[in-house]
mmCIF file of C-alpha atoms in Angstrom:
data_model
loop_
_atom_site.group_PDB
_atom_site.id
_atom_site.type_symbol
_atom_site.label_atom_id
_atom_site.label_comp_id
_atom_site.label_asym_id
_atom_site.label_seq_id
_atom_site.Cartn_x
_atom_site.Cartn_y
_atom_site.Cartn_z
ATOM 1 C CA MET J 1 174.636 130.569 103.618
ATOM 2 C CA ASN J 2 176.642 131.498 106.611
ATOM 3 C CA ILE J 3 173.282 132.727 108.284
ATOM 4 C CA THR J 4 171.490 129.506 107.128
ATOM 5 C CA VAL J 5 174.081 127.247 108.962
ATOM 6 C CA MET J 6 173.965 129.124 112.029
ATOM 7 C CA ALA J 7 169.929 128.909 112.192
ATOM 8 C CA ILE J 8 170.147 125.384 111.776
ATOM 9 C CA ASN J 9 172.868 125.026 114.425
ATOM 10 C CA ASP J 10 170.571 127.022 116.911
ATOM 11 C CA VAL J 11 168.119 124.407 116.132
ATOM 12 C CA LEU J 12 169.673 121.928 116.954
ATOM 13 C CA ARG J 13 171.221 123.231 120.182
ATOM 14 C CA ALA J 14 167.540 124.466 121.365
ATOM 15 C CA LEU J 15 166.523 120.538 120.442
ATOM 16 C CA ARG J 16 169.499 119.121 122.436
ATOM 17 C CA LEU J 17 168.700 121.552 125.401
ATOM 18 C CA ALA J 18 165.055 120.488 125.087
ATOM 19 C CA LYS J 19 166.252 117.026 125.166
ATOM 20 C CA ASP J 20 168.732 117.877 128.629
ATOM 21 C CA LEU J 21 165.927 119.395 130.138
ATOM 22 C CA VAL J 22 163.723 116.546 129.725
ATOM 23 C CA TYR J 23 166.268 113.954 131.445
ATOM 24 C CA PHE J 24 166.536 116.667 134.056
ATOM 25 C CA LEU J 25 163.016 117.002 134.989
ATOM 26 C CA VAL J 26 161.976 113.476 134.614
ATOM 27 C CA VAL J 27 165.227 110.962 135.444
ATOM 28 C CA ASP J 28 168.047 112.958 137.457
ATOM 29 C CA GLN J 29 167.975 116.496 138.456
ATOM 30 C CA ASN J 30 171.765 116.576 138.679
ATOM 31 C CA LEU J 31 172.907 119.803 136.290
ATOM 32 C CA ASP J 32 176.566 118.309 136.427
ATOM 33 C CA ARG J 33 175.978 115.360 133.994
ATOM 34 C CA LEU J 34 174.358 117.951 131.857
ATOM 35 C CA PRO J 35 177.066 120.394 131.009
ATOM 36 C CA GLU J 36 175.121 122.130 128.039
ATOM 37 C CA LEU J 37 171.891 122.264 130.103
ATOM 38 C CA LYS J 38 174.175 123.607 133.337
ATOM 39 C CA GLN J 39 175.590 126.258 130.908
ATOM 40 C CA TRP J 40 172.178 127.502 129.611
ATOM 41 C CA TYR J 41 170.980 127.581 133.380
ATOM 42 C CA GLN J 42 173.887 129.812 134.674
ATOM 43 C CA ARG J 43 173.476 131.894 131.553
ATOM 44 C CA ASN J 44 171.022 134.392 133.577
ATOM 45 C CA ASN J 45 168.334 134.556 136.549
ATOM 46 C CA ASN J 46 165.426 133.962 134.135
ATOM 47 C CA ASN J 47 166.529 130.709 132.939
ATOM 48 C CA GLN J 48 167.238 129.747 137.023
ATOM 49 C CA VAL J 49 163.656 130.652 137.722
ATOM 50 C CA LEU J 50 162.303 128.703 134.776
ATOM 51 C CA THR J 51 163.943 125.615 135.718
ATOM 52 C CA THR J 52 163.153 125.613 139.344
ATOM 53 C CA ARG J 53 159.323 125.998 138.686
ATOM 54 C CA LEU J 54 159.574 123.246 136.385
ATOM 55 C CA SER J 55 161.777 121.025 138.626
ATOM 56 C CA ASP J 56 158.856 121.713 141.435
ATOM 57 C CA PRO J 57 158.104 117.947 142.870
ATOM 58 C CA THR J 58 154.492 118.812 143.480
ATOM 59 C CA ARG J 59 153.885 119.771 140.085
ATOM 60 C CA TRP J 60 155.119 116.655 138.635
ATOM 61 C CA SER J 61 153.205 114.375 141.134
ATOM 62 C CA ARG J 62 149.916 115.762 139.995
ATOM 63 C CA ILE J 63 151.001 115.556 136.322
ATOM 64 C CA ARG J 64 152.265 111.787 137.161
ATOM 65 C CA SER J 65 148.859 111.181 138.887
ATOM 66 C CA ALA J 66 146.930 112.505 136.025
ATOM 67 C CA CYS J 67 148.920 110.296 133.658
ATOM 68 C CA LYS J 68 148.691 107.329 135.675
ATOM 69 C CA ASN J 69 144.690 107.434 135.755
ATOM 70 C CA TYR J 70 144.681 108.513 132.095
ATOM 71 C CA ASP J 71 142.839 105.808 129.931
ATOM 72 C CA PRO J 72 143.695 106.135 126.143
ATOM 73 C CA GLU J 73 140.827 103.788 125.237
ATOM 74 C CA ALA J 74 138.194 105.819 127.135
ATOM 75 C CA PRO J 75 137.625 108.681 124.200
ATOM 76 C CA LEU J 76 137.050 105.693 121.814
ATOM 77 C CA GLN J 77 135.003 103.639 123.906
ATOM 78 C CA ARG J 78 132.834 106.743 124.638
ATOM 79 C CA ALA J 79 132.661 107.517 120.972
ATOM 80 C CA LEU J 80 131.509 103.964 120.255
ATOM 81 C CA ALA J 81 129.067 103.999 122.793
ATOM 82 C CA ARG J 82 127.601 107.222 121.193
ATOM 83 C CA ILE J 83 127.517 105.323 117.895
ATOM 84 C CA ALA J 84 125.568 102.489 119.154
ATOM 85 C CA ALA J 85 122.979 104.776 120.911
ATOM 86 C CA GLU J 86 122.194 106.390 117.653
ATOM 87 C CA GLN J 87 121.681 103.347 115.937
ATOM 88 C CA GLN J 88 119.492 102.232 118.490
ATOM 89 C CA ARG J 89 117.489 105.179 118.351
ATOM 90 C CA LYS J 90 117.474 104.522 114.247
ATOM 91 C CA ARG J 91 116.379 100.775 114.939
ATOM 92 C CA THR J 92 113.785 102.314 117.427
ATOM 93 C CA ARG J 93 112.057 104.681 114.998
ATOM 94 C CA MET J 94 112.046 102.031 112.186
ATOM 95 C CA ILE J 95 110.536 99.637 114.396
ATOM 96 C CA VAL J 96 107.778 102.061 115.666
ATOM 97 C CA MET J 97 107.291 103.278 111.418
ATOM 98 C CA LEU J 98 106.743 99.363 110.356
ATOM 99 C CA ARG J 99 104.349 98.886 113.080
ATOM 100 C CA ALA J 100 102.431 101.794 112.223
ATOM 101 C CA ALA J 101 102.634 100.826 108.816
ATOM 102 C CA ALA J 102 101.053 97.615 109.596
ATOM 103 C CA VAL J 103 98.307 99.074 111.183
ATOM 104 C CA VAL J 104 97.815 101.935 108.727
ATOM 105 C CA LEU J 105 98.179 100.269 105.355
ATOM 106 C CA PRO J 106 95.544 97.481 105.891
ATOM 107 C CA LEU J 107 93.189 100.251 107.111
ATOM 108 C CA ILE J 108 93.730 102.451 103.911
ATOM 109 C CA GLY J 109 93.215 99.269 101.691
ATOM 110 C CA VAL J 110 89.932 98.282 103.752
ATOM 111 C CA ILE J 111 88.829 102.095 102.804
ATOM 112 C CA ALA J 112 89.290 102.078 99.480
ATOM 113 C CA TYR J 113 87.835 98.678 99.047
ATOM 114 C CA CYS J 114 84.728 100.023 100.769
ATOM 115 C CA LEU J 115 84.644 103.193 98.775
ATOM 116 C CA SER J 116 85.152 100.970 95.776
ATOM 117 C CA LEU J 117 81.954 99.139 96.306
ATOM 118 C CA PRO J 118 79.106 99.577 93.996
ATOM 119 C CA VAL J 119 76.249 99.805 96.854
ATOM 120 C CA SER J 120 76.313 101.077 100.635
ATOM 121 C CA LYS J 121 74.376 99.759 103.332
ATOM 122 C CA HIS J 122 71.428 102.025 103.114
ATOM 123 C CA THR J 123 71.789 104.181 99.883
ATOM 124 C CA PRO J 124 72.189 102.447 96.340
ATOM 125 C CA VAL J 125 74.796 104.101 93.690
ATOM 126 C CA VAL J 126 72.696 105.576 90.902
ATOM 127 C CA SER J 127 74.404 107.169 88.048
ATOM 128 C CA GLU J 128 73.746 108.363 84.433
ATOM 129 C CA HIS J 129 75.028 106.679 81.635
ATOM 130 C CA ASN J 130 74.378 103.995 78.853
ATOM 131 C CA SER J 131 74.850 100.720 79.481
ATOM 132 C CA ASN J 132 77.140 98.203 77.417
ATOM 133 C CA ARG J 133 74.835 95.301 77.549
ATOM 134 C CA SER J 134 71.989 94.317 75.028
ATOM 135 C CA LEU J 135 69.100 96.393 77.261
ATOM 136 C CA MET J 136 69.723 99.406 74.655
ATOM 137 C CA LEU J 137 66.032 99.746 73.578
ATOM 138 C CA ALA J 138 65.391 103.276 74.603
ATOM 139 C CA PRO J 139 64.554 106.274 72.755
ATOM 140 C CA VAL J 140 67.198 108.820 72.105
ATOM 141 C CA ASN J 141 67.798 111.442 74.204
ATOM 142 C CA THR J 142 66.371 109.258 77.263
ATOM 143 C CA ARG J 143 67.796 109.875 80.700
ATOM 144 C CA THR J 144 69.178 106.513 81.765
ATOM 145 C CA HIS J 145 69.493 105.953 85.928
ATOM 146 C CA HIS J 146 72.114 102.812 86.410
ATOM 147 C CA ILE J 147 71.336 101.347 89.849
ATOM 148 C CA PHE J 148 72.611 98.202 91.897
ATOM 149 C CA MET J 149 70.175 96.708 94.333
ATOM 150 C CA PRO J 150 71.124 98.105 97.463
ATOM 151 C CA VAL J 151 72.051 96.076 100.734
ATOM 152 C CA GLY J 152 69.718 96.452 103.666
ATOM 153 C CA ASP J 153 66.435 98.540 103.961
ATOM 154 C CA SER J 154 66.447 101.742 102.501
ATOM 155 C CA VAL J 155 63.904 104.811 100.777
ATOM 156 C CA PHE J 156 64.996 106.967 98.085
ATOM 157 C CA SER J 157 63.866 108.532 94.652
ATOM 158 C CA ILE J 158 64.655 108.122 91.529
ATOM 159 C CA ALA J 159 63.357 110.871 88.883
ATOM 160 C CA GLU J 160 61.111 112.117 91.732
ATOM 161 C CA VAL J 161 59.629 108.248 91.573
ATOM 162 C CA PRO J 162 59.588 106.730 95.400
ATOM 163 C CA VAL J 163 61.680 103.490 95.682
ATOM 164 C CA VAL J 164 61.360 101.600 98.959
ATOM 165 C CA VAL J 165 63.794 98.438 99.816
ATOM 166 C CA GLN J 166 63.166 96.137 102.299
ATOM 167 C CA LYS J 167 65.206 93.065 102.695
ATOM 168 C CA ASP J 168 65.574 91.836 99.282
ATOM 169 C CA THR J 169 62.236 93.556 97.526
ATOM 170 C CA MET J 170 62.363 96.569 95.796
ATOM 171 C CA SER J 171 59.101 98.225 95.694
ATOM 172 C CA VAL J 172 58.627 100.967 92.700
ATOM 173 C CA GLY J 173 56.264 103.616 93.291
ATOM 174 C CA THR J 174 54.239 105.745 90.195
ATOM 175 C CA ILE J 175 54.250 109.578 89.403
ATOM 176 C CA ALA J 176 52.454 111.375 86.637
ATOM 177 C CA LYS J 177 55.509 113.126 84.733
ATOM 178 C CA GLY J 178 55.826 113.404 81.125
ATOM 179 C CA GLY J 179 59.121 112.644 79.201
ATOM 180 C CA SER J 180 60.997 109.376 79.670
ATOM 181 C CA GLU J 181 63.137 108.354 82.830
ATOM 182 C CA ARG J 182 65.018 105.092 82.195
ATOM 183 C CA VAL J 183 66.162 102.777 84.983
ATOM 184 C CA ILE J 184 68.878 99.720 84.816
ATOM 185 C CA LEU J 185 68.324 97.675 87.616
ATOM 186 C CA GLU J 186 71.590 95.436 88.025
ATOM 187 C CA ILE J 187 71.491 92.438 90.747
ATOM 188 C CA PRO J 188 74.799 91.427 92.134
ATOM 189 C CA SER J 189 76.202 88.161 92.399
ATOM 190 C CA GLY J 190 75.088 85.842 94.776
ATOM 191 C CA ARG J 191 71.507 87.399 95.917
ATOM 192 C CA ASN J 192 68.105 86.746 94.367
ATOM 193 C CA CYS J 193 65.809 89.816 94.561
ATOM 194 C CA TRP J 194 62.154 90.762 94.339
ATOM 195 C CA LEU J 195 60.875 93.743 92.118
ATOM 196 C CA LYS J 196 57.345 95.126 92.751
ATOM 197 C CA LEU J 197 56.271 97.291 89.675
ATOM 198 C CA PRO J 198 53.633 99.945 89.504
ATOM 199 C CA ASP J 199 51.141 97.811 88.355
ATOM 200 C CA GLY J 200 51.573 95.352 90.960
ATOM 201 C CA SER J 201 53.662 92.882 88.900
ATOM 202 C CA ARG J 202 56.502 91.223 90.513
ATOM 203 C CA ALA J 203 59.854 89.654 89.109
ATOM 204 C CA ARG J 204 61.906 87.311 90.851
ATOM 205 C CA ILE J 205 65.197 88.442 89.450
ATOM 206 C CA ARG J 206 68.254 86.037 89.705
ATOM 207 C CA ALA J 207 71.538 87.291 90.867
ATOM 208 C CA GLY J 208 73.650 88.362 87.918
ATOM 209 C CA SER J 209 70.544 89.598 85.804
ATOM 210 C CA SER J 210 69.466 92.965 84.820
ATOM 211 C CA LEU J 211 65.938 95.037 83.874
ATOM 212 C CA ALA J 212 65.535 97.731 82.177
ATOM 213 C CA PHE J 213 62.286 99.958 82.069
ATOM 214 C CA ASP J 214 60.480 103.452 82.242
ATOM 215 C CA ILE J 215 60.438 104.452 85.730
ATOM 216 C CA ALA J 216 58.600 107.655 84.954
ATOM 217 C CA THR J 217 55.656 106.760 82.970
ATOM 218 C CA PHE J 218 55.957 102.616 83.722
ATOM 219 C CA ALA J 219 54.340 101.372 80.339
ATOM 220 C CA ARG J 220 54.595 97.726 81.424
ATOM 221 C CA THR J 221 57.425 97.149 79.107
ATOM 222 C CA LEU J 222 60.903 95.769 80.124
ATOM 223 C CA GLU J 223 64.060 94.829 78.897
ATOM 224 C CA MET J 224 65.819 92.002 80.404
ATOM 225 C CA GLU J 225 69.051 90.010 80.328
ATOM 226 C CA GLY J 226 69.620 86.901 82.470
ATOM 227 C CA GLU J 227 66.607 85.046 84.185
ATOM 228 C CA ALA J 228 63.715 85.941 85.991
ATOM 229 C CA PHE J 229 60.499 84.536 87.250
ATOM 230 C CA PHE J 230 57.818 87.122 86.629
ATOM 231 C CA GLU J 231 53.971 87.019 88.116
ATOM 232 C CA VAL J 232 52.281 89.675 85.881
ATOM 233 C CA GLN J 233 49.088 91.274 86.483
ATOM 234 C CA ALA J 234 46.436 90.883 83.733
ATOM 235 C CA SER J 235 45.264 93.914 81.747
ATOM 236 C CA GLU J 236 43.874 93.199 78.328
ATOM 237 C CA ARG J 237 44.293 96.912 77.244
ATOM 238 C CA ARG J 238 47.774 97.055 78.358
ATOM 239 C CA PRO J 239 49.773 93.791 77.261
ATOM 240 C CA PHE J 240 53.114 93.621 79.235
ATOM 241 C CA ILE J 241 55.986 93.309 77.178
ATOM 242 C CA ILE J 242 59.607 91.962 77.427
ATOM 243 C CA HIS J 243 62.264 92.875 75.006
ATOM 244 C CA GLY J 244 65.331 90.359 74.946
ATOM 245 C CA ALA J 245 68.181 90.558 72.410
ATOM 246 C CA ALA J 246 66.469 87.510 70.697
ATOM 247 C CA ALA J 247 63.289 87.829 70.676
ATOM 248 C CA ARG J 248 60.044 89.736 72.405
ATOM 249 C CA ILE J 249 57.439 88.222 74.965
ATOM 250 C CA THR J 250 53.976 89.546 74.889
ATOM 251 C CA VAL J 251 52.150 88.936 78.288
ATOM 252 C CA LEU J 252 48.338 89.189 78.973
ATOM 253 C CA GLY J 253 48.648 88.138 82.378
ATOM 254 C CA THR J 254 50.492 85.140 83.633
ATOM 255 C CA ARG J 255 53.048 83.273 85.567
ATOM 256 C CA PHE J 256 56.633 81.958 83.849
ATOM 257 C CA ASN J 257 60.139 82.019 84.131
ATOM 258 C CA LEU J 258 62.431 83.776 81.589
ATOM 259 C CA LYS J 259 66.084 83.331 80.669
ATOM 260 C CA ALA J 260 67.345 85.630 78.016
ATOM 261 C CA ASP J 261 71.000 86.427 76.767
ATOM 262 C CA SER J 262 72.362 88.063 73.599
ATOM 263 C CA THR J 263 71.777 84.814 71.532
ATOM 264 C CA SER J 264 68.799 82.818 72.953
ATOM 265 C CA MET J 265 65.908 83.061 75.086
ATOM 266 C CA GLU J 266 64.094 80.302 77.110
ATOM 267 C CA VAL J 267 60.707 80.840 78.653
ATOM 268 C CA THR J 268 58.706 78.024 80.719
ATOM 269 C CA LEU J 269 54.835 79.158 81.227
ATOM 270 C CA ILE J 270 53.377 78.239 84.254
ATOM 271 C CA SER J 271 50.023 79.857 83.739
ATOM 272 C CA GLY J 272 48.206 82.271 81.612
ATOM 273 C CA LYS J 273 48.717 83.518 78.089
ATOM 274 C CA LEU J 274 52.148 84.952 76.522
ATOM 275 C CA GLN J 275 53.097 85.202 72.809
ATOM 276 C CA LEU J 276 57.039 85.425 71.617
ATOM 277 C CA SER J 277 57.881 87.074 68.491
ATOM 278 C CA THR J 278 60.867 87.297 66.434
ATOM 279 C CA ALA J 279 61.818 89.016 63.160
ATOM 280 C CA ASP J 280 60.186 85.921 61.293
ATOM 281 C CA THR J 281 57.778 84.549 63.805
ATOM 282 C CA ILE J 282 54.675 84.955 66.077
ATOM 283 C CA LEU J 283 54.341 82.068 68.483
ATOM 284 C CA ALA J 284 51.676 81.637 71.150
ATOM 285 C CA VAL J 285 53.010 79.789 73.994
ATOM 286 C CA LEU J 286 51.116 77.182 75.766
ATOM 287 C CA PRO J 287 50.660 76.671 79.665
ATOM 288 C CA GLY J 288 53.168 73.605 80.902
ATOM 289 C CA THR J 289 55.645 74.298 78.197
ATOM 290 C CA LYS J 290 59.217 75.098 77.969
ATOM 291 C CA THR J 291 59.950 77.394 74.548
ATOM 292 C CA VAL J 292 63.586 77.480 73.690
ATOM 293 C CA LEU J 293 64.903 80.148 70.860
ATOM 294 C CA HIS J 294 68.440 79.654 69.960
ATOM 295 C CA ASN J 295 70.131 80.966 66.784
ATOM 296 C CA LYS J 296 66.735 81.681 65.328
ATOM 297 C CA LEU J 297 65.672 77.878 65.969
ATOM 298 C CA LEU J 298 62.637 77.238 68.096
ATOM 299 C CA ASN J 299 62.069 74.076 70.469
ATOM 300 C CA VAL J 300 58.740 73.688 72.320
ATOM 301 C CA SER J 301 58.589 71.039 74.961
ATOM 302 C CA ILE J 302 55.955 69.808 77.336
ATOM 303 C CA VAL J 303 57.506 70.233 81.268
ATOM 304 C CA ASP J 304 56.274 69.721 84.807
ATOM 305 C CA THR J 305 55.097 73.317 86.004
ATOM 306 C CA THR J 306 53.711 72.219 89.451
ATOM 307 C CA ALA J 307 56.679 73.593 91.192
ATOM 308 C CA GLU J 308 58.629 76.803 90.888
ATOM 309 C CA PRO J 309 61.884 77.072 89.104
ATOM 310 C CA ALA J 310 64.655 75.111 91.670
ATOM 311 C CA TRP J 311 66.807 78.609 91.551
ATOM 312 C CA ILE J 312 64.012 80.609 93.570
ATOM 313 C CA ARG J 313 63.257 78.088 95.856
#
């Protein structure tokens, strides 16, 4: 207990001594007014040397000058300046990234759109698959090439058969080859195209329509969905046959307009001969007439055929 009290007294004495020393150094260097400090000063030579050094006016003038020039707000201002500079760098990086994204993302979209197009400028898209449309009369195990009418001039081959495209006309060559190689030709929206077949017959195909035929051993047999204007080369031995979902057209050599979908068929005969066949009837179509088959009902009317259909003019 006595030791604790003595330690506390020593601490208190040291604090009073420190207070007096500060007063002596800063306010008034007169030891007579500070008896406790004076007693400590006179106790030994080391205390006198320390007090003399601390009271050196040159030392305190430098300290007072440094304190006078010290700005307590300066460190805070420097820290705030560094924070502001870092925020500015982050904003700059964000702006650069946004500008880069504004350029790159539309470019990626354009590239993706171009890659998704079914047709390139010089080479058609050719794939082998079954069509979900009504053009499904091919024999089993027949390989089917599904193509879209290409844009621009191009030369390519399908099943070794040469195909030439010039402007809006596709000309199909011929080749002596066994087996069956079937082509489904799709005409894109906004374009009417000509198809020249190996026997010299031609078809002006309306936009959005499709034709199917055997390209390897062209047998003058087509399947059609949509609308087309035909100019068929005459051949008594090899009639030109067009299959639609509702009926079949047999042509001996003629010019006519044909429109067909999944439930109906409409044929306007300009010249020549053709025959319309269904499961129930066979009808010889006359030039200058329009024959409409809808829901198994036939309607024949006389029309003016001196001019070509309006859609191909």
